[in-house]
Short mmCIF file of C-alpha atoms in Angstrom, two decimals:
data_model
loop_
_atom_site.label_atom_id
_atom_site.label_comp_id
_atom_site.label_asym_id
_atom_site.label_seq_id
_atom_site.Cartn_x
_atom_site.Cartn_y
_atom_site.Cartn_z
CA MET A 1366 50.15 -5.59 -18.36
CA LYS A 1367 50.36 -8.91 -16.55
CA ILE A 1368 48.90 -12.20 -17.77
CA ALA A 1369 48.03 -15.43 -15.97
CA PHE A 1370 48.12 -18.69 -17.92
CA LEU A 1371 46.12 -21.49 -16.31
CA PHE A 1372 47.42 -24.87 -17.48
CA ALA A 1373 44.82 -27.34 -16.24
CA GLY A 1374 43.70 -30.88 -16.92
CA GLN A 1375 45.44 -34.18 -17.28
CA TYR A 1376 49.13 -34.03 -18.12
CA ARG A 1377 49.80 -35.99 -21.31
CA PRO A 1378 53.50 -36.41 -22.12
CA ILE A 1379 54.86 -34.63 -25.20
CA SER A 1380 58.46 -34.24 -26.30
CA LYS A 1381 60.13 -31.86 -23.84
CA ASP A 1382 61.81 -29.88 -26.60
CA LEU A 1383 58.55 -29.52 -28.51
CA ILE A 1384 56.46 -28.33 -25.58
CA ARG A 1385 59.14 -25.90 -24.42
CA HIS A 1386 59.36 -24.43 -27.91
CA SER A 1387 55.58 -24.13 -27.82
CA ILE A 1388 55.55 -22.28 -24.47
CA GLU A 1389 58.29 -19.95 -25.71
CA ASN A 1390 56.04 -19.12 -28.66
CA LEU A 1391 53.07 -18.41 -26.41
CA THR A 1392 54.82 -16.26 -23.81
CA LYS A 1393 57.32 -14.34 -25.93
CA GLY A 1394 57.58 -10.70 -24.87
CA LEU A 1395 55.01 -10.96 -22.05
CA ASN A 1396 54.93 -10.22 -18.34
CA TYR A 1397 53.25 -13.40 -17.14
CA ASN A 1398 52.91 -16.19 -14.60
CA ILE A 1399 51.91 -19.81 -15.12
CA PHE A 1400 49.64 -21.75 -12.76
CA CYS A 1401 49.27 -25.52 -13.14
CA TYR A 1402 46.71 -27.94 -11.79
CA SER A 1403 46.69 -31.58 -12.82
CA TRP A 1404 46.25 -35.16 -11.71
CA ASP A 1405 49.06 -37.14 -10.10
CA GLU A 1406 48.60 -39.69 -12.87
CA PRO A 1407 49.55 -38.78 -16.47
CA GLY A 1408 47.42 -40.05 -19.34
CA GLU A 1409 47.02 -40.38 -23.09
CA SER A 1410 45.21 -38.04 -25.46
CA LEU A 1411 41.58 -38.62 -26.45
CA ASP A 1412 41.78 -39.00 -30.22
CA HIS A 1413 39.11 -38.27 -32.79
CA ARG A 1414 37.87 -41.86 -32.66
CA GLU A 1415 36.52 -40.98 -29.21
CA ASN A 1416 38.31 -43.81 -27.44
CA ILE A 1417 38.57 -43.29 -23.69
CA PRO A 1418 42.17 -42.23 -22.89
CA LYS A 1419 44.11 -44.42 -20.53
CA ILE A 1420 45.17 -43.29 -17.06
CA ILE A 1421 48.82 -44.19 -16.45
CA SER A 1422 49.38 -45.79 -13.05
CA ASN A 1423 52.58 -43.95 -12.09
CA ASN A 1424 52.19 -40.71 -10.13
CA ASN A 1425 54.88 -38.49 -11.61
CA SER A 1426 52.90 -35.66 -13.24
CA PHE A 1427 54.17 -33.16 -10.65
CA ALA A 1428 57.82 -33.92 -11.42
CA GLN A 1429 57.31 -33.81 -15.19
CA ILE A 1430 55.32 -30.56 -15.15
CA SER A 1431 57.82 -28.94 -12.77
CA SER A 1432 60.69 -29.90 -15.05
CA ILE A 1433 59.04 -28.53 -18.19
CA PHE A 1434 57.71 -25.27 -16.74
CA SER A 1435 60.61 -24.46 -14.43
CA GLU A 1436 62.04 -21.93 -16.90
CA PHE A 1437 58.69 -20.25 -17.66
CA ASN A 1438 57.66 -18.16 -14.64
CA LEU A 1439 55.89 -21.05 -12.94
CA LYS A 1440 54.09 -19.42 -10.01
CA GLU A 1441 52.30 -22.41 -8.52
CA ILE A 1442 51.64 -26.06 -9.28
CA HIS A 1443 49.34 -28.58 -7.65
CA THR A 1444 48.41 -32.17 -8.47
CA GLU A 1445 46.01 -34.59 -6.81
CA SER A 1446 44.96 -38.21 -7.20
CA TYR A 1447 42.46 -38.75 -10.01
CA HIS A 1448 41.25 -41.95 -8.43
CA ASN A 1449 40.57 -40.21 -5.09
CA PHE A 1450 38.76 -37.47 -6.97
CA ILE A 1451 36.39 -40.01 -8.53
CA ILE A 1452 35.78 -41.70 -5.17
CA ASN A 1453 35.02 -38.40 -3.43
CA LEU A 1454 32.78 -36.87 -6.08
CA PRO A 1455 29.62 -35.26 -4.66
CA LYS A 1456 26.54 -37.38 -5.33
CA THR A 1457 25.10 -34.91 -7.82
CA HIS A 1458 28.34 -34.83 -9.81
CA LYS A 1459 28.91 -38.60 -9.55
CA LYS A 1460 25.46 -39.24 -11.02
CA ILE A 1461 26.37 -37.14 -14.07
CA PHE A 1462 29.83 -38.69 -14.37
CA ASN A 1463 28.54 -42.28 -14.27
CA SER A 1464 25.40 -41.77 -16.35
CA LYS A 1465 25.10 -43.69 -19.62
CA ILE A 1466 22.67 -41.17 -21.15
CA TYR A 1467 25.56 -38.90 -22.14
CA HIS A 1468 28.01 -39.49 -24.97
CA LYS A 1469 31.03 -41.52 -23.86
CA GLY A 1470 33.32 -38.94 -25.48
CA THR A 1471 32.31 -36.45 -22.78
CA ILE A 1472 33.36 -38.70 -19.88
CA PHE A 1473 36.22 -36.37 -18.88
CA SER A 1474 34.25 -33.12 -19.02
CA LEU A 1475 33.76 -33.01 -15.26
CA PRO A 1476 37.41 -33.76 -14.37
CA GLN A 1477 38.43 -31.09 -16.89
CA ILE A 1478 36.11 -28.49 -15.36
CA TYR A 1479 37.24 -29.40 -11.85
CA THR A 1480 40.96 -28.99 -12.57
CA LEU A 1481 40.39 -25.65 -14.31
CA SER A 1482 38.25 -24.33 -11.46
CA GLN A 1483 40.93 -25.40 -8.97
CA CYS A 1484 43.65 -23.86 -11.12
CA TYR A 1485 41.70 -20.59 -11.17
CA LYS A 1486 41.51 -20.69 -7.36
CA LEU A 1487 45.32 -20.86 -7.22
CA LEU A 1488 45.22 -17.17 -8.16
CA GLY A 1489 43.61 -16.50 -4.79
CA ASN A 1490 43.79 -12.90 -3.64
CA GLU A 1491 46.29 -12.17 -6.41
CA VAL A 1492 43.62 -12.47 -9.13
CA ASN A 1493 43.42 -8.67 -9.34
CA ASP A 1494 47.14 -8.53 -10.10
CA TYR A 1495 46.41 -9.92 -13.57
CA ASP A 1496 44.93 -7.97 -16.46
CA LEU A 1497 44.25 -11.03 -18.64
CA ILE A 1498 43.68 -14.69 -17.80
CA PHE A 1499 43.90 -17.55 -20.31
CA ARG A 1500 43.04 -21.21 -19.99
CA CYS A 1501 45.54 -23.60 -21.59
CA ARG A 1502 45.94 -27.35 -21.88
CA PHE A 1503 49.10 -29.35 -21.29
CA ASP A 1504 48.69 -31.09 -24.65
CA SER A 1505 48.22 -27.91 -26.70
CA ILE A 1506 51.03 -26.75 -28.97
CA PHE A 1507 51.28 -22.98 -29.58
CA LEU A 1508 52.34 -21.69 -32.98
CA HIS A 1509 52.60 -17.94 -32.41
CA PRO A 1510 52.89 -15.49 -29.49
CA LEU A 1511 49.83 -14.23 -27.67
CA LYS A 1512 51.20 -10.70 -28.00
CA ILE A 1513 50.22 -10.41 -31.68
CA TYR A 1514 46.63 -9.94 -30.47
CA PRO A 1515 45.52 -6.44 -29.36
CA LEU A 1516 45.91 -7.31 -25.68
CA LYS A 1517 44.90 -3.88 -24.38
CA LYS A 1518 41.65 -4.18 -26.33
CA LEU A 1519 41.04 -7.62 -24.86
CA GLU A 1520 41.71 -6.29 -21.35
CA ASN A 1521 39.17 -3.48 -21.74
CA SER A 1522 36.56 -5.78 -23.27
CA SER A 1523 33.92 -7.78 -21.42
CA PHE A 1524 34.14 -10.51 -24.08
CA LEU A 1525 35.67 -13.93 -23.59
CA TYR A 1526 37.77 -15.08 -26.55
CA ASN A 1527 38.23 -18.62 -27.87
CA ILE A 1528 39.18 -20.34 -31.15
CA ASN A 1529 35.91 -21.06 -32.92
CA PHE A 1530 36.20 -20.61 -36.67
CA GLY A 1531 36.91 -22.53 -39.84
CA ARG A 1532 36.38 -26.28 -39.93
CA ALA A 1533 36.46 -26.38 -36.12
CA TYR A 1534 33.47 -24.02 -35.83
CA TYR A 1535 30.48 -25.04 -33.74
CA PRO A 1536 27.64 -22.68 -32.74
CA ASN A 1537 27.13 -21.48 -29.18
CA ARG A 1538 30.12 -23.09 -27.54
CA ILE A 1539 33.47 -22.16 -26.02
CA TYR A 1540 36.09 -24.33 -27.67
CA ASP A 1541 37.74 -25.64 -24.52
CA ILE A 1542 41.35 -26.00 -25.72
CA PHE A 1543 42.21 -22.30 -25.26
CA PHE A 1544 40.16 -19.33 -24.12
CA GLY A 1545 40.44 -16.24 -22.01
CA GLY A 1546 40.17 -12.51 -21.66
CA SER A 1547 39.82 -9.94 -18.90
CA LYS A 1548 39.61 -11.11 -15.30
CA LYS A 1549 35.94 -10.09 -15.35
CA SER A 1550 35.18 -12.33 -18.34
CA MET A 1551 36.92 -15.28 -16.64
CA SER A 1552 35.43 -14.81 -13.17
CA PHE A 1553 32.70 -17.40 -13.93
CA LEU A 1554 35.35 -20.07 -13.30
CA ASP A 1555 35.22 -19.34 -9.59
CA GLN A 1556 31.88 -21.13 -9.11
CA ILE A 1557 31.64 -23.33 -12.19
CA TRP A 1558 32.41 -26.59 -10.38
CA ASN A 1559 29.57 -26.15 -7.88
CA GLU A 1560 27.21 -25.19 -10.71
CA VAL A 1561 27.89 -28.24 -12.92
CA PRO A 1562 24.54 -30.01 -12.21
CA GLN A 1563 22.60 -26.83 -13.08
CA LEU A 1564 24.72 -26.25 -16.19
CA VAL A 1565 24.06 -29.78 -17.44
CA GLU A 1566 20.31 -29.36 -16.92
CA ASN A 1567 20.21 -25.88 -18.45
CA ASN A 1568 17.81 -25.85 -21.43
CA LEU A 1569 20.29 -24.21 -23.82
CA ASN A 1570 20.63 -26.50 -26.83
CA ASN A 1571 23.61 -26.00 -29.11
CA GLY A 1572 23.48 -29.48 -30.64
CA GLN A 1573 26.23 -30.86 -28.41
CA ASP A 1574 25.86 -33.47 -25.70
CA LYS A 1575 24.59 -31.85 -22.50
CA ARG A 1576 27.72 -33.04 -20.65
CA ASP A 1577 30.11 -31.68 -23.28
CA ALA A 1578 32.68 -29.35 -21.68
CA CYS A 1579 32.45 -26.84 -24.57
CA ARG A 1580 28.72 -26.50 -23.95
CA LEU A 1581 29.12 -26.29 -20.17
CA PHE A 1582 31.74 -23.54 -20.40
CA PHE A 1583 29.47 -21.62 -22.76
CA VAL A 1584 26.42 -21.94 -20.50
CA ALA A 1585 28.45 -20.94 -17.43
CA ALA A 1586 29.79 -17.86 -19.18
CA VAL A 1587 26.54 -16.60 -20.72
CA THR A 1588 24.58 -17.12 -17.50
CA ASN A 1589 27.14 -14.79 -15.94
CA ASN A 1590 26.46 -12.20 -18.67
CA VAL A 1591 29.71 -12.87 -20.52
CA LYS A 1592 29.63 -12.56 -24.31
CA ILE A 1593 31.75 -14.82 -26.50
CA LYS A 1594 33.94 -13.96 -29.48
CA SER A 1595 36.32 -15.95 -31.63
CA LEU A 1596 39.94 -15.08 -32.24
CA LYS A 1597 40.98 -14.87 -35.89
CA THR A 1598 44.03 -17.16 -35.81
CA ARG A 1599 44.58 -20.75 -34.74
CA ILE A 1600 47.19 -19.97 -32.12
CA CYS A 1601 47.16 -23.60 -30.96
CA ASP A 1602 45.52 -26.97 -31.16
CA ILE A 1603 45.77 -30.33 -29.42
CA TYR A 1604 48.92 -32.24 -30.31
CA ARG A 1605 48.46 -35.91 -31.12
CA PRO A 1606 51.70 -37.83 -31.59
CA PHE A 1607 51.05 -39.32 -35.01
CA LYS A 1608 53.68 -39.49 -37.73
CA ASN A 1609 54.15 -37.54 -40.96
CA ASN A 1610 53.39 -34.06 -39.60
CA TYR A 1611 49.86 -35.04 -38.65
CA TYR A 1612 49.56 -32.03 -36.31
CA GLU A 1613 50.52 -29.52 -38.99
CA GLN A 1614 48.28 -31.09 -41.61
CA TYR A 1615 45.40 -31.12 -39.14
CA ILE A 1616 45.69 -27.44 -38.18
CA ILE A 1617 45.99 -26.40 -41.83
CA SER A 1618 42.90 -28.39 -42.75
CA SER A 1619 41.08 -26.84 -39.76
CA HIS A 1620 42.00 -23.39 -41.20
CA LEU A 1621 44.93 -21.44 -39.80
CA LEU A 1622 43.07 -18.14 -40.25
CA SER A 1623 39.49 -17.00 -40.08
CA LEU A 1624 38.05 -15.73 -43.35
CA LYS A 1625 37.41 -12.49 -41.43
CA PHE A 1626 40.98 -11.41 -42.10
CA ASN A 1627 42.47 -8.59 -40.00
CA LEU A 1628 45.82 -7.14 -38.91
CA THR A 1629 46.36 -9.93 -36.39
CA SER A 1630 45.92 -12.48 -39.18
CA LEU A 1631 48.66 -10.76 -41.14
CA LYS A 1632 51.00 -10.71 -38.13
CA SER A 1633 50.52 -14.44 -37.57
CA ILE A 1634 51.61 -15.59 -41.04
CA PRO A 1635 55.42 -15.28 -40.51
CA TYR A 1636 55.10 -17.30 -37.29
CA PHE A 1637 53.18 -20.06 -39.03
CA ILE A 1638 55.87 -20.21 -41.73
CA ARG A 1639 58.62 -20.38 -39.08
CA TRP A 1640 56.77 -23.19 -37.36
CA PHE A 1641 56.55 -25.26 -40.54
CA PHE A 1642 60.28 -24.78 -41.12
CA TYR A 1643 60.98 -25.72 -37.50
CA ARG A 1644 58.97 -28.91 -37.92
CA ARG A 1645 60.52 -29.63 -41.32
CA ILE A 1646 57.15 -30.21 -42.91
CA ASN A 1647 57.33 -31.77 -46.36
CA LEU A 1648 56.79 -29.00 -48.92
CA ILE A 1649 54.68 -31.19 -51.22
CA ASN A 1650 52.44 -32.31 -48.36
CA PHE A 1651 52.23 -28.73 -47.11
CA THR A 1652 51.18 -27.38 -50.52
CA SER A 1653 48.70 -30.15 -51.24
CA THR A 1654 47.07 -29.79 -47.80
CA ILE A 1655 46.61 -26.04 -48.33
CA LEU A 1656 45.12 -26.53 -51.80
CA ILE A 1657 42.73 -29.23 -50.61
CA THR A 1658 41.71 -27.07 -47.66
CA ILE A 1659 40.96 -24.10 -49.93
CA LEU A 1660 38.88 -26.30 -52.25
CA LEU A 1661 36.91 -27.70 -49.31
CA ILE A 1662 36.09 -24.33 -47.72
CA PRO A 1663 32.55 -24.26 -49.22
CA ILE A 1664 31.86 -27.72 -47.77
CA SER A 1665 33.13 -26.70 -44.33
CA TYR A 1666 30.68 -23.79 -44.33
CA LEU A 1667 27.84 -26.00 -45.51
CA LYS A 1668 28.42 -28.06 -42.36
CA ARG A 1669 27.23 -25.06 -40.38
CA VAL A 1670 23.81 -25.45 -41.96
CA LYS A 1671 23.74 -29.01 -40.63
CA TYR A 1672 24.57 -27.80 -37.12
CA PHE A 1673 21.81 -25.21 -37.11
CA LEU A 1674 19.30 -27.67 -38.58
CA LYS A 1675 20.19 -30.11 -35.83
CA ILE A 1676 19.51 -27.43 -33.19
CA TYR A 1677 16.27 -26.35 -34.91
CA LYS A 1678 15.02 -29.94 -35.13
CA HIS A 1679 15.76 -30.52 -31.45
CA ASN A 1680 13.95 -27.32 -30.40
CA SER A 1681 10.89 -27.81 -32.63
#
């Protein structure tokens, strides 16, 4: 079995040792290649306050990505100017990008979709060489290997898999930080960029902004007859460089495991423990975060009622 990992989007610098440890976790024991597509200009992460991330003026993403991924079966890498991309946007796409009717937190949905579609095209005629294809982000940190999932089952399935459970759950979306499956389930990426205007205008309402990338990926997949499932472990999440083990506390509070516990969930636990030791997480903070998360589980599930009521109200 051969796997293609598509690292696409804006490169946002993370400690070299940390991201390499993360990629080692992801790729352990696999036959794989990595494809990268990014902007020449690095940037900063969009935090939960929904501030617009800054674009850094230097153009050294290619050098930084090449240095980090050089030891990880990097098959191909391409970067291009973000500023030229904005200037040369088709009129239909530019209208969506510049419109004030959409939430400002979705401003980078179109650039994200573009880089992923271009990264997918890097596979070219070799797409059939790969049994599974997964979308990754440069600012995701991976806590356990992909191989703990039943990969043969994923290959033979028409489903597309993402991480949509626990506190991070949202109905009828593809959580855009990490998703993938068989080459058939990912083939919708081939035309997604051209279809963006139609996807935005599609009448599917999941309660998210119509320009939200998670919604657009979902609409693109389902209109291509792809069904969506959630994985049962939080293999990764976006790393934000705050102090005091913010990343670890965040992923614990988001729920490391789905309540639909299975064999994969069991296999993931030793890797999570190793990660917390590797990151030297404070035992008291670790324990208190777990206890608080357990106590708040009922509230996190009550939030789902709010989501569905929001959708129902919009459709009525």
